[in-house]
mmCIF file of C-alpha atoms in Angstrom:
data_model
loop_
_atom_site.group_PDB
_atom_site.id
_atom_site.type_symbol
_atom_site.label_atom_id
_atom_site.label_comp_id
_atom_site.label_asym_id
_atom_site.label_seq_id
_atom_site.Cartn_x
_atom_site.Cartn_y
_atom_site.Cartn_z
ATOM 1 C CA UNK B 1 -13.205 -20.996 -35.409
ATOM 2 C CA UNK B 2 -13.463 -17.751 -33.541
ATOM 3 C CA UNK B 3 -17.218 -17.937 -33.739
ATOM 4 C CA UNK B 4 -17.295 -21.242 -32.250
ATOM 5 C CA UNK B 5 -15.169 -20.296 -29.308
ATOM 6 C CA UNK B 6 -17.206 -17.378 -28.626
ATOM 7 C CA UNK B 7 -20.427 -19.450 -28.648
ATOM 8 C CA UNK B 8 -18.670 -21.920 -26.095
ATOM 9 C CA UNK B 9 -17.662 -18.966 -23.964
ATOM 10 C CA UNK B 10 -21.189 -17.687 -23.794
ATOM 11 C CA UNK B 11 -22.660 -20.834 -22.141
ATOM 12 C CA UNK B 12 -19.869 -21.592 -19.680
ATOM 13 C CA UNK B 13 -20.927 -20.626 -16.153
ATOM 14 C CA UNK B 14 -18.771 -20.613 -13.068
ATOM 15 C CA UNK B 15 -20.216 -20.809 -9.636
ATOM 16 C CA UNK B 16 -17.480 -18.446 -8.352
ATOM 17 C CA UNK B 17 -17.025 -15.302 -10.551
ATOM 18 C CA UNK B 18 -14.224 -13.018 -9.975
ATOM 19 C CA UNK B 19 -14.773 -9.591 -11.553
ATOM 20 C CA UNK B 20 -13.271 -6.087 -11.635
ATOM 21 C CA UNK B 21 -14.991 -2.746 -11.958
ATOM 22 C CA UNK B 22 -13.474 -0.116 -14.582
ATOM 23 C CA UNK B 23 -14.247 3.191 -13.310
ATOM 24 C CA UNK B 24 -12.447 5.902 -15.224
ATOM 25 C CA UNK B 25 -12.133 3.757 -18.416
ATOM 26 C CA UNK B 26 -14.258 4.840 -21.457
ATOM 27 C CA UNK B 27 -17.206 2.954 -22.524
ATOM 28 C CA UNK B 28 -15.994 -0.380 -24.204
ATOM 29 C CA UNK B 29 -12.430 0.703 -23.607
ATOM 30 C CA UNK B 30 -9.533 -1.565 -22.870
ATOM 31 C CA UNK B 31 -9.716 -2.993 -19.225
ATOM 32 C CA UNK B 32 -7.929 -6.394 -19.539
ATOM 33 C CA UNK B 33 -4.930 -8.032 -21.183
ATOM 34 C CA UNK B 34 -7.440 -9.847 -23.368
ATOM 35 C CA UNK B 35 -8.172 -7.529 -26.171
ATOM 36 C CA UNK B 36 -11.758 -9.295 -26.634
ATOM 37 C CA UNK B 37 -12.708 -7.706 -23.155
ATOM 38 C CA UNK B 38 -13.943 -4.160 -22.644
ATOM 39 C CA UNK B 39 -15.605 -1.825 -20.069
ATOM 40 C CA UNK B 40 -19.387 -2.540 -20.178
ATOM 41 C CA UNK B 41 -21.284 0.408 -18.670
ATOM 42 C CA UNK B 42 -23.686 -0.374 -15.924
ATOM 43 C CA UNK B 43 -27.300 0.486 -17.174
ATOM 44 C CA UNK B 44 -28.170 2.672 -13.856
ATOM 45 C CA UNK B 45 -24.831 4.406 -13.440
ATOM 46 C CA UNK B 46 -23.211 7.024 -15.639
ATOM 47 C CA UNK B 47 -19.684 6.612 -14.328
ATOM 48 C CA UNK B 48 -19.433 2.870 -13.404
ATOM 49 C CA UNK B 49 -18.719 -0.099 -15.457
ATOM 50 C CA UNK B 50 -17.627 -3.728 -15.319
ATOM 51 C CA UNK B 51 -14.858 -5.510 -17.420
ATOM 52 C CA UNK B 52 -16.516 -8.182 -19.598
ATOM 53 C CA UNK B 53 -16.194 -10.211 -22.806
ATOM 54 C CA UNK B 54 -17.477 -7.948 -25.702
ATOM 55 C CA UNK B 55 -18.247 -10.445 -28.307
ATOM 56 C CA UNK B 56 -21.256 -12.261 -26.967
ATOM 57 C CA UNK B 57 -24.251 -13.289 -29.286
ATOM 58 C CA UNK B 58 -26.389 -10.256 -28.805
ATOM 59 C CA UNK B 59 -29.421 -12.149 -30.254
ATOM 60 C CA UNK B 60 -29.338 -14.556 -27.392
ATOM 61 C CA UNK B 61 -29.597 -11.728 -24.608
ATOM 62 C CA UNK B 62 -32.816 -10.796 -23.116
ATOM 63 C CA UNK B 63 -33.605 -7.002 -22.547
ATOM 64 C CA UNK B 64 -33.613 -5.922 -19.040
ATOM 65 C CA UNK B 65 -36.847 -5.430 -17.188
ATOM 66 C CA UNK B 66 -38.618 -2.086 -16.616
ATOM 67 C CA UNK B 67 -38.821 -0.126 -14.699
ATOM 68 C CA UNK B 68 -35.657 -0.541 -12.813
ATOM 69 C CA UNK B 69 -33.361 -2.288 -15.373
ATOM 70 C CA UNK B 70 -33.376 -5.622 -13.405
ATOM 71 C CA UNK B 71 -32.881 -9.223 -14.613
ATOM 72 C CA UNK B 72 -35.015 -12.044 -13.806
ATOM 73 C CA UNK B 73 -32.028 -14.500 -13.503
ATOM 74 C CA UNK B 74 -29.659 -13.989 -10.592
ATOM 75 C CA UNK B 75 -26.663 -14.957 -12.699
ATOM 76 C CA UNK B 76 -27.185 -11.955 -14.880
ATOM 77 C CA UNK B 77 -26.770 -8.252 -14.604
ATOM 78 C CA UNK B 78 -27.980 -5.296 -16.485
ATOM 79 C CA UNK B 79 -25.448 -3.493 -18.801
ATOM 80 C CA UNK B 80 -25.265 -1.637 -22.110
ATOM 81 C CA UNK B 81 -23.663 -3.273 -25.083
ATOM 82 C CA UNK B 82 -22.789 -1.865 -28.506
ATOM 83 C CA UNK B 83 -24.856 -4.375 -30.280
ATOM 84 C CA UNK B 84 -28.335 -3.459 -28.714
ATOM 85 C CA UNK B 85 -30.150 -0.212 -28.198
ATOM 86 C CA UNK B 86 -31.563 -0.938 -24.878
ATOM 87 C CA UNK B 87 -29.857 -2.389 -21.840
ATOM 88 C CA UNK B 88 -29.449 -6.198 -21.805
ATOM 89 C CA UNK B 89 -29.247 -9.037 -19.229
ATOM 90 C CA UNK B 90 -25.554 -9.988 -19.357
ATOM 91 C CA UNK B 91 -24.201 -13.361 -17.932
ATOM 92 C CA UNK B 92 -21.939 -12.980 -15.007
ATOM 93 C CA UNK B 93 -19.647 -15.760 -16.481
ATOM 94 C CA UNK B 94 -18.588 -13.324 -19.068
ATOM 95 C CA UNK B 95 -17.020 -10.807 -16.515
ATOM 96 C CA UNK B 96 -14.751 -13.373 -14.814
ATOM 97 C CA UNK B 97 -11.105 -12.399 -14.532
ATOM 98 C CA UNK B 98 -10.089 -15.796 -15.599
ATOM 99 C CA UNK B 99 -11.529 -14.706 -19.067
ATOM 100 C CA UNK B 100 -10.798 -10.907 -18.761
ATOM 101 C CA UNK B 101 -7.557 -10.679 -16.669
ATOM 102 C CA UNK B 102 -6.906 -7.125 -15.341
ATOM 103 C CA UNK B 103 -4.217 -4.924 -16.908
ATOM 104 C CA UNK B 104 -0.882 -4.962 -15.066
ATOM 105 C CA UNK B 105 -0.988 -1.270 -14.192
ATOM 106 C CA UNK B 106 -4.579 -1.237 -13.260
ATOM 107 C CA UNK B 107 -4.955 -1.071 -9.568
ATOM 108 C CA UNK B 108 -7.404 -3.463 -7.937
ATOM 109 C CA UNK B 109 -10.810 -1.989 -7.151
ATOM 110 C CA UNK B 110 -11.450 -1.234 -3.553
ATOM 111 C CA UNK B 111 -14.026 -3.377 -1.905
ATOM 112 C CA UNK B 112 -15.812 -1.785 0.911
ATOM 113 C CA UNK B 113 -15.495 -3.502 4.417
ATOM 114 C CA UNK B 114 -19.160 -4.629 4.233
ATOM 115 C CA UNK B 115 -18.173 -6.168 0.972
ATOM 116 C CA UNK B 116 -21.163 -4.722 -1.026
ATOM 117 C CA UNK B 117 -19.501 -3.832 -4.392
ATOM 118 C CA UNK B 118 -21.312 -1.986 -7.258
ATOM 119 C CA UNK B 119 -22.173 -5.235 -9.052
ATOM 120 C CA UNK B 120 -23.577 -7.062 -6.087
ATOM 121 C CA UNK B 121 -27.110 -8.277 -6.462
ATOM 122 C CA UNK B 122 -29.921 -9.591 -4.243
ATOM 123 C CA UNK B 123 -32.380 -12.431 -4.688
ATOM 124 C CA UNK B 124 -35.669 -11.139 -5.982
ATOM 125 C CA UNK B 125 -37.631 -13.873 -3.925
ATOM 126 C CA UNK B 126 -37.950 -12.720 -0.406
ATOM 127 C CA UNK B 127 -37.939 -15.184 2.614
ATOM 128 C CA UNK B 128 -40.234 -14.320 5.569
ATOM 129 C CA UNK B 129 -38.217 -13.968 8.684
ATOM 130 C CA UNK B 130 -40.858 -12.552 11.095
ATOM 131 C CA UNK B 131 -44.613 -12.672 10.957
ATOM 132 C CA UNK B 132 -46.294 -13.768 7.883
ATOM 133 C CA UNK B 133 -49.294 -15.273 9.537
ATOM 134 C CA UNK B 134 -51.735 -12.485 9.015
ATOM 135 C CA UNK B 135 -52.151 -9.607 11.356
ATOM 136 C CA UNK B 136 -52.771 -10.473 15.086
ATOM 137 C CA UNK B 137 -51.083 -10.345 18.380
ATOM 138 C CA UNK B 138 -49.828 -13.892 18.598
ATOM 139 C CA UNK B 139 -45.886 -14.267 18.984
ATOM 140 C CA UNK B 140 -45.856 -15.611 15.303
ATOM 141 C CA UNK B 141 -47.909 -12.493 14.209
ATOM 142 C CA UNK B 142 -47.323 -8.762 13.603
ATOM 143 C CA UNK B 143 -49.857 -6.039 13.251
ATOM 144 C CA UNK B 144 -48.444 -3.095 11.112
ATOM 145 C CA UNK B 145 -44.676 -3.705 11.540
ATOM 146 C CA UNK B 146 -43.179 -0.169 10.873
ATOM 147 C CA UNK B 147 -39.597 0.046 12.023
ATOM 148 C CA UNK B 148 -36.929 -2.704 12.230
ATOM 149 C CA UNK B 149 -33.389 -2.948 13.455
ATOM 150 C CA UNK B 150 -30.899 -5.752 12.870
ATOM 151 C CA UNK B 151 -28.159 -6.324 15.243
ATOM 152 C CA UNK B 152 -24.651 -8.122 14.719
ATOM 153 C CA UNK B 153 -26.176 -11.449 15.489
ATOM 154 C CA UNK B 154 -29.077 -11.054 12.822
ATOM 155 C CA UNK B 155 -31.556 -10.610 15.674
ATOM 156 C CA UNK B 156 -34.605 -8.429 14.346
ATOM 157 C CA UNK B 157 -36.141 -5.902 16.543
ATOM 158 C CA UNK B 158 -39.538 -4.818 15.268
ATOM 159 C CA UNK B 159 -41.766 -1.784 16.054
ATOM 160 C CA UNK B 160 -45.186 -3.839 16.142
ATOM 161 C CA UNK B 161 -47.004 -0.715 16.078
ATOM 162 C CA UNK B 162 -50.780 -1.637 16.304
ATOM 163 C CA UNK B 163 -49.728 -4.134 18.944
ATOM 164 C CA UNK B 164 -48.251 -1.371 20.951
ATOM 165 C CA UNK B 165 -45.007 -3.429 21.558
ATOM 166 C CA UNK B 166 -41.345 -4.156 20.314
ATOM 167 C CA UNK B 167 -40.703 -7.828 19.481
ATOM 168 C CA UNK B 168 -37.357 -9.448 19.089
ATOM 169 C CA UNK B 169 -36.988 -12.402 16.569
ATOM 170 C CA UNK B 170 -33.735 -14.290 16.860
ATOM 171 C CA UNK B 171 -32.018 -15.646 13.671
ATOM 172 C CA UNK B 172 -34.133 -18.564 12.470
ATOM 173 C CA UNK B 173 -36.917 -18.233 15.154
ATOM 174 C CA UNK B 174 -40.461 -19.051 14.143
ATOM 175 C CA UNK B 175 -41.943 -16.709 16.836
ATOM 176 C CA UNK B 176 -40.960 -13.363 18.568
ATOM 177 C CA UNK B 177 -40.308 -12.320 22.033
ATOM 178 C CA UNK B 178 -41.929 -9.166 23.457
ATOM 179 C CA UNK B 179 -39.062 -7.050 24.989
ATOM 180 C CA UNK B 180 -40.894 -3.779 25.427
ATOM 181 C CA UNK B 181 -44.673 -2.862 25.794
ATOM 182 C CA UNK B 182 -47.069 -5.594 25.087
ATOM 183 C CA UNK B 183 -49.573 -4.364 27.954
ATOM 184 C CA UNK B 184 -52.058 -2.541 25.515
ATOM 185 C CA UNK B 185 -51.636 0.986 24.242
ATOM 186 C CA UNK B 186 -51.149 3.455 27.083
ATOM 187 C CA UNK B 187 -48.793 6.114 28.754
ATOM 188 C CA UNK B 188 -47.488 3.913 31.573
ATOM 189 C CA UNK B 189 -43.880 3.076 31.925
ATOM 190 C CA UNK B 190 -44.421 -0.359 30.922
ATOM 191 C CA UNK B 191 -46.584 0.604 27.998
ATOM 192 C CA UNK B 192 -46.283 2.013 24.466
ATOM 193 C CA UNK B 193 -48.815 3.748 22.208
ATOM 194 C CA UNK B 194 -48.025 3.702 18.410
ATOM 195 C CA UNK B 195 -44.269 2.814 18.445
ATOM 196 C CA UNK B 196 -42.881 3.701 15.107
ATOM 197 C CA UNK B 197 -39.152 2.968 15.202
ATOM 198 C CA UNK B 198 -36.534 1.090 17.348
ATOM 199 C CA UNK B 199 -32.730 0.963 17.539
ATOM 200 C CA UNK B 200 -30.463 -1.106 19.867
ATOM 201 C CA UNK B 201 -27.126 0.360 21.199
ATOM 202 C CA UNK B 202 -23.918 -1.719 21.686
ATOM 203 C CA UNK B 203 -25.046 -2.371 25.533
ATOM 204 C CA UNK B 204 -28.371 -3.809 24.524
ATOM 205 C CA UNK B 205 -30.475 -0.901 25.416
ATOM 206 C CA UNK B 206 -33.523 -0.479 23.427
ATOM 207 C CA UNK B 207 -34.575 3.004 22.104
ATOM 208 C CA UNK B 208 -38.112 3.452 20.871
ATOM 209 C CA UNK B 209 -40.064 6.443 19.142
ATOM 210 C CA UNK B 210 -43.205 6.068 21.328
ATOM 211 C CA UNK B 211 -45.039 8.274 18.834
ATOM 212 C CA UNK B 212 -48.618 8.837 20.183
ATOM 213 C CA UNK B 213 -47.218 9.488 23.664
ATOM 214 C CA UNK B 214 -44.876 12.170 22.184
ATOM 215 C CA UNK B 215 -41.718 10.687 23.857
ATOM 216 C CA UNK B 216 -38.570 8.653 23.086
ATOM 217 C CA UNK B 217 -38.277 5.686 25.609
ATOM 218 C CA UNK B 218 -35.257 3.778 26.613
ATOM 219 C CA UNK B 219 -35.585 0.139 28.001
ATOM 220 C CA UNK B 220 -32.269 -1.165 29.377
ATOM 221 C CA UNK B 221 -31.407 -4.839 28.638
ATOM 222 C CA UNK B 222 -33.942 -7.039 30.183
ATOM 223 C CA UNK B 223 -35.806 -4.000 31.913
ATOM 224 C CA UNK B 224 -39.477 -4.560 32.452
ATOM 225 C CA UNK B 225 -40.157 -0.722 32.216
ATOM 226 C CA UNK B 226 -38.866 2.052 30.097
ATOM 227 C CA UNK B 227 -37.756 5.570 31.070
ATOM 228 C CA UNK B 228 -38.425 8.661 29.069
ATOM 229 C CA UNK B 229 -35.370 10.260 27.615
ATOM 230 C CA UNK B 230 -36.787 12.924 25.189
ATOM 231 C CA UNK B 231 -40.234 14.627 25.272
ATOM 232 C CA UNK B 232 -40.876 15.816 21.652
ATOM 233 C CA UNK B 233 -44.086 16.090 19.576
ATOM 234 C CA UNK B 234 -44.625 13.046 17.303
ATOM 235 C CA UNK B 235 -41.269 11.384 17.186
ATOM 236 C CA UNK B 236 -40.886 9.038 14.282
ATOM 237 C CA UNK B 237 -37.455 8.038 13.096
ATOM 238 C CA UNK B 238 -34.303 6.875 15.178
ATOM 239 C CA UNK B 239 -30.650 6.293 14.045
ATOM 240 C CA UNK B 240 -27.538 5.464 16.120
ATOM 241 C CA UNK B 241 -24.102 6.162 14.739
ATOM 242 C CA UNK B 242 -20.881 4.300 15.750
ATOM 243 C CA UNK B 243 -20.594 6.273 18.925
ATOM 244 C CA UNK B 244 -24.236 5.382 20.040
ATOM 245 C CA UNK B 245 -25.182 9.008 19.532
ATOM 246 C CA UNK B 246 -28.882 8.969 18.975
ATOM 247 C CA UNK B 247 -30.773 11.071 16.272
ATOM 248 C CA UNK B 248 -34.508 11.638 16.265
ATOM 249 C CA UNK B 249 -36.821 12.918 13.554
ATOM 250 C CA UNK B 250 -39.975 14.787 15.013
ATOM 251 C CA UNK B 251 -42.848 15.272 12.518
ATOM 252 C CA UNK B 252 -44.834 18.019 14.379
ATOM 253 C CA UNK B 253 -44.672 21.897 13.540
ATOM 254 C CA UNK B 254 -40.975 22.798 13.155
ATOM 255 C CA UNK B 255 -39.994 19.215 11.875
ATOM 256 C CA UNK B 256 -36.727 18.976 13.819
ATOM 257 C CA UNK B 257 -33.938 16.547 13.882
ATOM 258 C CA UNK B 258 -32.585 16.078 17.414
ATOM 259 C CA UNK B 259 -29.301 14.627 18.665
ATOM 260 C CA UNK B 260 -28.584 13.037 22.043
ATOM 261 C CA UNK B 261 -24.944 11.947 22.795
ATOM 262 C CA UNK B 262 -24.383 8.766 24.940
ATOM 263 C CA UNK B 263 -24.393 9.554 28.559
ATOM 264 C CA UNK B 264 -26.010 12.965 28.112
ATOM 265 C CA UNK B 265 -29.506 13.890 29.567
ATOM 266 C CA UNK B 266 -30.374 16.833 27.384
ATOM 267 C CA UNK B 267 -30.617 16.496 23.609
ATOM 268 C CA UNK B 268 -30.334 19.412 21.212
ATOM 269 C CA UNK B 269 -31.681 20.266 17.618
ATOM 270 C CA UNK B 270 -29.337 20.032 14.736
ATOM 271 C CA UNK B 271 -31.626 20.795 12.067
ATOM 272 C CA UNK B 272 -35.275 22.422 12.006
ATOM 273 C CA UNK B 273 -37.871 23.928 9.792
ATOM 274 C CA UNK B 274 -37.455 20.788 7.563
ATOM 275 C CA UNK B 275 -40.226 18.923 5.586
ATOM 276 C CA UNK B 276 -41.897 16.126 7.605
ATOM 277 C CA UNK B 277 -39.157 13.454 7.846
ATOM 278 C CA UNK B 278 -39.759 9.898 8.462
ATOM 279 C CA UNK B 279 -36.794 7.358 9.085
ATOM 280 C CA UNK B 280 -33.211 8.320 9.447
ATOM 281 C CA UNK B 281 -29.872 6.638 8.777
ATOM 282 C CA UNK B 282 -26.469 7.846 10.500
ATOM 283 C CA UNK B 283 -23.625 7.137 8.126
ATOM 284 C CA UNK B 284 -19.960 6.673 9.102
ATOM 285 C CA UNK B 285 -19.091 10.056 7.680
ATOM 286 C CA UNK B 286 -21.180 11.775 10.252
ATOM 287 C CA UNK B 287 -23.843 12.740 7.795
ATOM 288 C CA UNK B 288 -27.579 12.006 8.616
ATOM 289 C CA UNK B 289 -29.748 10.777 5.639
ATOM 290 C CA UNK B 290 -33.664 11.159 5.934
ATOM 291 C CA UNK B 291 -36.653 10.178 4.077
ATOM 292 C CA UNK B 292 -38.665 13.175 2.961
ATOM 293 C CA UNK B 293 -41.646 11.073 2.326
ATOM 294 C CA UNK B 294 -44.292 13.591 1.148
ATOM 295 C CA UNK B 295 -41.978 15.510 -1.164
ATOM 296 C CA UNK B 296 -40.357 12.184 -2.816
ATOM 297 C CA UNK B 297 -36.867 13.047 -1.807
ATOM 298 C CA UNK B 298 -33.842 11.842 0.154
ATOM 299 C CA UNK B 299 -32.256 14.532 2.285
ATOM 300 C CA UNK B 300 -28.631 14.532 3.653
ATOM 301 C CA UNK B 301 -27.774 16.617 6.769
ATOM 302 C CA UNK B 302 -24.015 17.474 7.107
ATOM 303 C CA UNK B 303 -23.779 18.405 10.648
ATOM 304 C CA UNK B 304 -20.117 19.413 10.603
ATOM 305 C CA UNK B 305 -20.937 21.841 7.660
ATOM 306 C CA UNK B 306 -24.485 22.999 8.887
ATOM 307 C CA UNK B 307 -25.470 22.012 5.358
ATOM 308 C CA UNK B 308 -28.729 20.308 4.178
ATOM 309 C CA UNK B 309 -28.913 19.030 0.462
ATOM 310 C CA UNK B 310 -31.216 16.762 -1.503
ATOM 311 C CA UNK B 311 -29.536 13.709 -2.830
ATOM 312 C CA UNK B 312 -32.266 11.767 -4.469
ATOM 313 C CA UNK B 313 -35.802 12.784 -5.971
ATOM 314 C CA UNK B 314 -37.676 15.750 -6.811
ATOM 315 C CA UNK B 315 -41.104 14.661 -7.828
ATOM 316 C CA UNK B 316 -43.532 11.686 -6.858
ATOM 317 C CA UNK B 317 -43.292 9.293 -9.813
ATOM 318 C CA UNK B 318 -43.219 5.612 -10.878
ATOM 319 C CA UNK B 319 -39.946 5.750 -12.838
ATOM 320 C CA UNK B 320 -36.490 4.738 -11.526
ATOM 321 C CA UNK B 321 -35.154 8.131 -11.545
ATOM 322 C CA UNK B 322 -37.717 9.474 -9.162
ATOM 323 C CA UNK B 323 -39.378 8.184 -5.829
ATOM 324 C CA UNK B 324 -42.983 7.690 -4.711
ATOM 325 C CA UNK B 325 -43.398 8.313 -0.954
ATOM 326 C CA UNK B 326 -39.826 7.155 0.266
ATOM 327 C CA UNK B 327 -40.079 6.365 3.781
ATOM 328 C CA UNK B 328 -36.707 4.842 4.885
ATOM 329 C CA UNK B 329 -33.131 5.035 3.731
ATOM 330 C CA UNK B 330 -29.747 3.128 4.368
ATOM 331 C CA UNK B 331 -26.399 3.959 2.968
ATOM 332 C CA UNK B 332 -23.604 1.332 2.652
ATOM 333 C CA UNK B 333 -19.864 1.884 3.148
ATOM 334 C CA UNK B 334 -19.381 2.550 -0.556
ATOM 335 C CA UNK B 335 -21.945 5.395 -0.495
ATOM 336 C CA UNK B 336 -24.735 3.408 -2.400
ATOM 337 C CA UNK B 337 -28.031 4.486 -1.112
ATOM 338 C CA UNK B 338 -30.986 2.275 -0.582
ATOM 339 C CA UNK B 339 -34.491 3.680 -0.440
ATOM 340 C CA UNK B 340 -37.678 1.830 0.484
ATOM 341 C CA UNK B 341 -40.747 3.411 -1.511
ATOM 342 C CA UNK B 342 -44.166 2.919 0.309
ATOM 343 C CA UNK B 343 -45.901 4.134 -2.882
ATOM 344 C CA UNK B 344 -44.118 1.894 -5.467
ATOM 345 C CA UNK B 345 -43.931 -1.206 -3.211
ATOM 346 C CA UNK B 346 -40.238 -1.487 -3.894
ATOM 347 C CA UNK B 347 -36.643 -0.992 -2.760
ATOM 348 C CA UNK B 348 -34.181 0.889 -4.999
ATOM 349 C CA UNK B 349 -30.479 1.020 -4.893
ATOM 350 C CA UNK B 350 -28.622 4.127 -6.040
ATOM 351 C CA UNK B 351 -24.857 3.814 -6.901
ATOM 352 C CA UNK B 352 -22.737 6.886 -6.181
ATOM 353 C CA UNK B 353 -23.471 9.350 -8.835
ATOM 354 C CA UNK B 354 -26.344 7.365 -10.410
ATOM 355 C CA UNK B 355 -29.186 9.285 -12.060
ATOM 356 C CA UNK B 356 -31.668 6.424 -11.571
ATOM 357 C CA UNK B 357 -32.132 3.603 -8.955
ATOM 358 C CA UNK B 358 -31.779 -0.089 -9.500
ATOM 359 C CA UNK B 359 -34.827 -1.950 -8.165
ATOM 360 C CA UNK B 360 -33.491 -4.760 -5.972
ATOM 361 C CA UNK B 361 -36.736 -5.848 -4.075
ATOM 362 C CA UNK B 362 -40.417 -5.747 -4.993
ATOM 363 C CA UNK B 363 -41.352 -3.491 -7.742
ATOM 364 C CA UNK B 364 -43.660 -5.960 -9.209
ATOM 365 C CA UNK B 365 -46.963 -4.742 -8.109
ATOM 366 C CA UNK B 366 -48.604 -4.613 -4.626
ATOM 367 C CA UNK B 367 -48.990 -8.052 -3.474
ATOM 368 C CA UNK B 368 -48.310 -10.865 -1.083
ATOM 369 C CA UNK B 369 -45.959 -13.241 -3.160
ATOM 370 C CA UNK B 370 -42.435 -13.682 -2.286
ATOM 371 C CA UNK B 371 -41.144 -11.272 -4.944
ATOM 372 C CA UNK B 372 -43.799 -8.462 -3.938
ATOM 373 C CA UNK B 373 -44.244 -6.066 -1.235
ATOM 374 C CA UNK B 374 -47.231 -4.342 0.152
ATOM 375 C CA UNK B 375 -46.722 -0.675 1.557
ATOM 376 C CA UNK B 376 -43.123 -1.325 2.724
ATOM 377 C CA UNK B 377 -42.032 1.147 5.454
ATOM 378 C CA UNK B 378 -38.472 0.462 6.606
ATOM 379 C CA UNK B 379 -35.202 -1.407 5.459
ATOM 380 C CA UNK B 380 -31.944 -2.708 7.124
ATOM 381 C CA UNK B 381 -28.792 -4.268 6.042
ATOM 382 C CA UNK B 382 -27.138 -7.162 8.158
ATOM 383 C CA UNK B 383 -23.309 -7.309 8.360
ATOM 384 C CA UNK B 384 -23.093 -9.394 5.289
ATOM 385 C CA UNK B 385 -25.246 -7.068 3.088
ATOM 386 C CA UNK B 386 -28.522 -9.099 3.334
ATOM 387 C CA UNK B 387 -31.629 -6.860 3.017
ATOM 388 C CA UNK B 388 -34.484 -6.864 5.372
ATOM 389 C CA UNK B 389 -37.670 -4.995 4.659
ATOM 390 C CA UNK B 390 -40.730 -4.176 7.028
ATOM 391 C CA UNK B 391 -43.714 -5.281 4.718
ATOM 392 C CA UNK B 392 -46.337 -3.487 6.498
ATOM 393 C CA UNK B 393 -49.256 -4.414 4.419
ATOM 394 C CA UNK B 394 -48.457 -8.103 4.620
ATOM 395 C CA UNK B 395 -47.532 -8.054 8.425
ATOM 396 C CA UNK B 396 -44.266 -9.653 7.940
ATOM 397 C CA UNK B 397 -40.433 -8.920 7.472
ATOM 398 C CA UNK B 398 -38.904 -10.204 4.360
ATOM 399 C CA UNK B 399 -35.166 -11.064 3.855
ATOM 400 C CA UNK B 400 -33.565 -10.885 0.489
ATOM 401 C CA UNK B 401 -30.155 -12.737 0.290
ATOM 402 C CA UNK B 402 -27.077 -10.865 -1.254
ATOM 403 C CA UNK B 403 -25.073 -12.322 -3.960
ATOM 404 C CA UNK B 404 -21.456 -11.253 -3.869
ATOM 405 C CA UNK B 405 -19.982 -13.428 -6.407
ATOM 406 C CA UNK B 406 -18.955 -10.480 -8.624
ATOM 407 C CA UNK B 407 -17.340 -8.737 -5.824
ATOM 408 C CA UNK B 408 -13.578 -9.318 -4.980
#
């Protein structure tokens, strides 16, 4: 009778899954008032698990895909079970709290404000939300999109590098609007030359690394021309913190990171003599994360402690424990790190304390299909946690929808 019951439980699927994480509980240890449930370790994290039903039929579970320990089906996640030597794709229906009620003394897991929990997943099929009609200068086309920025309305700002312009794509739009440049490559106040990154502050002002002109430009909302706010050799990446303080990475000679507070006219260096850094991310804890592309690492700059550390990567590699030409980085509110790998044509997610990343986009060879990327350069998350990727080689921006059914 018990065997039959377990078989029935295996095939049941609920469209709304309410799960609980079980950090601090031993592997397969008790995490529920149901003694048939235990803490299943996540395949890509040493200190995180999910409370799930232990007695599934392992012969019916598929092994996780490598590299990356991913699952083809969006309603499965990669975990380790005692009955298998390798990680397996486990059905989300088996981690529902209605099956595995939490222990009374166990505190509810904290879900970050952005709602992105450790067990969130993303669709492996991307949707083109900008470009995708081959390279060109039409308003429905892009030519080497490098940097992207997503505002609160899910409007996408794109550094359309070889078109020497910044284009804005409203949510659901089929063509873009030029908001800076677009008058050919040049050094005039209405021109740009090789822009590589773009960010937008709360007032709607646009900041651009005008790389080949060795300057950072500011275009006020609806302005026809820009003004130079920083002169620096080969600026590449930009980041804004919650107070609209601007950070800039410069790739020439001393490889500095500069800081310019809102309302001030003079920026200053907060870190120098670094490797050549690409895109930056300003985290809410006042740390700056930077992609050390040529050394295959992610750096963390803690300005308050005057401390620089390497948080991911050591050598260029195809494995999920290392990076290949990381170009951009984003950090969510739980501390998970997202890295776009130019060399591996993929995006990986690194949970706090993880020794290996989880492939959440691309990673299926260089290509143009909806589940592939071609020399991706930048990433962004919107307020819901949906992932956007600047897919340079395909002259498009791809969106990968988040699935939070396992988050409380």
